[in-house]
Short mmCIF file of C-alpha atoms in Angstrom, two decimals:
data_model
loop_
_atom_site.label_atom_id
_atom_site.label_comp_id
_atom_site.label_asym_id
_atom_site.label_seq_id
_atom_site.Cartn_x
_atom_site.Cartn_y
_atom_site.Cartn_z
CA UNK A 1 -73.87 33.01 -41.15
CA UNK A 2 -77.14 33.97 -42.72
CA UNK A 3 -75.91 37.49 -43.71
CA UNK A 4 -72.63 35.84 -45.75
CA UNK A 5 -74.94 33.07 -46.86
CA UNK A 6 -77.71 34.93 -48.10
CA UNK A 7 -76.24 38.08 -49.29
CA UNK A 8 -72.51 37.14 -50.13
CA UNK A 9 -72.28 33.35 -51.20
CA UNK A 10 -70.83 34.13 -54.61
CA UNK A 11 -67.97 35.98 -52.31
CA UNK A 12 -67.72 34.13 -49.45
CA UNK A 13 -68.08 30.45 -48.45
CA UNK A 14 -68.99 29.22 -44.56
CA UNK A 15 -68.75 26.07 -43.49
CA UNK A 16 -69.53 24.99 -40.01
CA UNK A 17 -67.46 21.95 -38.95
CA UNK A 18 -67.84 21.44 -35.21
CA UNK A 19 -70.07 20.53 -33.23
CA UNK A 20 -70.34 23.44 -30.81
CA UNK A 21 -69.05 23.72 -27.39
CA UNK A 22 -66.23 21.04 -26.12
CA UNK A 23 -67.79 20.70 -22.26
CA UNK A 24 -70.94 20.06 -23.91
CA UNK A 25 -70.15 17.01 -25.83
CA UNK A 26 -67.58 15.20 -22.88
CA UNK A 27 -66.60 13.14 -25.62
CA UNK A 28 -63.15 14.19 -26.69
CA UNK A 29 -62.32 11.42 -29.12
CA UNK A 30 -65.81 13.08 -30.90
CA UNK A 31 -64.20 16.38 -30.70
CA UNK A 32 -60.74 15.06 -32.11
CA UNK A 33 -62.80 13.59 -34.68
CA UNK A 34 -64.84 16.88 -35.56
CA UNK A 35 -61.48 19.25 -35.49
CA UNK A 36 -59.77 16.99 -37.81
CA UNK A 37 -62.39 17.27 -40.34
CA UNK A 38 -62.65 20.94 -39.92
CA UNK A 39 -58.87 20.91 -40.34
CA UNK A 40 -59.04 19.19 -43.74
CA UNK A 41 -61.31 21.32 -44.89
CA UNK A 42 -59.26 24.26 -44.13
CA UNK A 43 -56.09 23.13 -45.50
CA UNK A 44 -58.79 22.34 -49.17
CA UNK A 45 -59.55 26.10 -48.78
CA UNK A 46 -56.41 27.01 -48.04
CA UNK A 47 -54.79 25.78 -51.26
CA UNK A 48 -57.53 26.60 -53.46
CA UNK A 49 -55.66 29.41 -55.23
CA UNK A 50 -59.03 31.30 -55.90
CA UNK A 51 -59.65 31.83 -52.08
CA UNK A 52 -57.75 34.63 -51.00
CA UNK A 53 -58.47 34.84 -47.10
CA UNK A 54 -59.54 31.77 -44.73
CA UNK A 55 -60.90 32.41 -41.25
CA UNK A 56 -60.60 29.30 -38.82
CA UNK A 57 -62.33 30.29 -36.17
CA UNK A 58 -61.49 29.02 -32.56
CA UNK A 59 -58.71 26.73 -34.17
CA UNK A 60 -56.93 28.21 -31.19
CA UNK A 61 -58.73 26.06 -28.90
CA UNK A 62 -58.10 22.67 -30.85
CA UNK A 63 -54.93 23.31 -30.66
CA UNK A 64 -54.66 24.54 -26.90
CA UNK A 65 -56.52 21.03 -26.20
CA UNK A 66 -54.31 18.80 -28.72
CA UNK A 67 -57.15 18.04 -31.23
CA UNK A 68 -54.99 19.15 -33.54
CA UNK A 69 -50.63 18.54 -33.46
CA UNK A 70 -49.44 22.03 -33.42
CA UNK A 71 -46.26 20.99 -36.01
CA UNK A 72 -48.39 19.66 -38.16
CA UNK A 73 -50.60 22.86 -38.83
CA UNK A 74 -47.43 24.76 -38.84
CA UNK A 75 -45.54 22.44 -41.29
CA UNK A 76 -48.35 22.67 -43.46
CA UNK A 77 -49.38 26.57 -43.42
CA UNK A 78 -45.28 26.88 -43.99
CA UNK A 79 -44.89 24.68 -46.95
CA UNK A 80 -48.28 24.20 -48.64
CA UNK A 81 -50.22 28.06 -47.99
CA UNK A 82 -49.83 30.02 -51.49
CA UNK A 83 -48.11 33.27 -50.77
CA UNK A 84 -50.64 35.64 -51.25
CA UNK A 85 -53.52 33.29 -48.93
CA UNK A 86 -54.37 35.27 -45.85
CA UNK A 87 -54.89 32.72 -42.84
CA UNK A 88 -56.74 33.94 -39.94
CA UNK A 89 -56.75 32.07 -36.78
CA UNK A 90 -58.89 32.80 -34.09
CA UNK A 91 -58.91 31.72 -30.04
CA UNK A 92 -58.04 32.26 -26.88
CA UNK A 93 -54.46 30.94 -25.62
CA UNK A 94 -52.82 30.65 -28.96
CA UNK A 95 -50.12 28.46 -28.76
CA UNK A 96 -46.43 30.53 -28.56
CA UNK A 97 -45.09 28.51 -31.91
CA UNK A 98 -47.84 30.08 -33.58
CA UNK A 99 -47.40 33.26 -32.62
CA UNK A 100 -43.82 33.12 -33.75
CA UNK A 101 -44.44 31.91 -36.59
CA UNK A 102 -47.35 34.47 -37.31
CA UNK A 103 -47.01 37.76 -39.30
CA UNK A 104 -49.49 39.46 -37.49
CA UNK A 105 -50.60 38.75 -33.69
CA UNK A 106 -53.47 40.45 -31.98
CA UNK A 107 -54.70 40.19 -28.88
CA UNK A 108 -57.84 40.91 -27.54
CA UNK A 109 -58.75 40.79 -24.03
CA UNK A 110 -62.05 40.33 -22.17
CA UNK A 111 -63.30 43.47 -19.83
CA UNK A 112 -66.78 42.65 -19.44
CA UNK A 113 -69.27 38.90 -21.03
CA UNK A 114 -72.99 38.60 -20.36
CA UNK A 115 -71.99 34.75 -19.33
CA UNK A 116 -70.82 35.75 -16.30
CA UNK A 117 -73.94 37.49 -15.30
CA UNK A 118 -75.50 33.25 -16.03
CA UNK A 119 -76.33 34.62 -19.81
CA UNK A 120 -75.81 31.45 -22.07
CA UNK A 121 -74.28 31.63 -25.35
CA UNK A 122 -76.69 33.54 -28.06
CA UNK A 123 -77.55 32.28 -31.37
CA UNK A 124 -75.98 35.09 -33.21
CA UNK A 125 -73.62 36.11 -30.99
CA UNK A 126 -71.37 33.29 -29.76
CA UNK A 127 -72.15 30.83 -32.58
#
């Protein structure tokens, strides 16, 4: 965050909208609360026609956890994303509507994560 921030923020914007980890809250209607404002955010970037590329990372797991309807994202990255707006959505478990409707699907699979060996997530690193 500090790199785009400090060395790229007439390129790139970054806005944090949750509020970290879901287990650590144990409040989902919070949670709801926090991915839907994320989620209108996003769909402002989205059809801002001078932002060429928005990254919503770990949208995967508001969706896997019904923060977020799964139609409605859908409906709206069909009928209101500008043509040439690159949408990149990042999580585990992506939901399989999305990844038919997707143009390009990677997955990436975990082999080895210091938080197995008891390593908590790193300023940094994980967020």
């Amino acid at each position: 965050r500090r790199l785009i921030t400090t060395h790229f923020s007439d390129l790139c914007q970054f806005h944090a909208m949750g509020e970290g980890f879901t287990w650590e809250t144990q409040d989902k209607a919070r949670d709801i609360a926090a991915a839907r404002a994320g989620w209108e955010k996003a769909k402002e970037l989205i059809r801002d026609p001078s932002i060429r590329l928005v990254l919503l990372d770990e949208i995967n797991i508001a969706l896997r956890y019904d923060y977020l309807e799964i139609g409605e994202v859908l409906e709206f990255l069909k009928t209101e994303k500008p043509p040439l707006t690159h949408v990149v959505l990042t999580g585990r478990n992506a939901k399989e509507e999305l990844v038919e409707a997707a143009d390009l699907v990677t997955e990436m699979v975990l082999v080895k994560h210091p938080f197995r060996a008891g390593i908590k997530a790193q300023a940094g690193v994980e967020f």
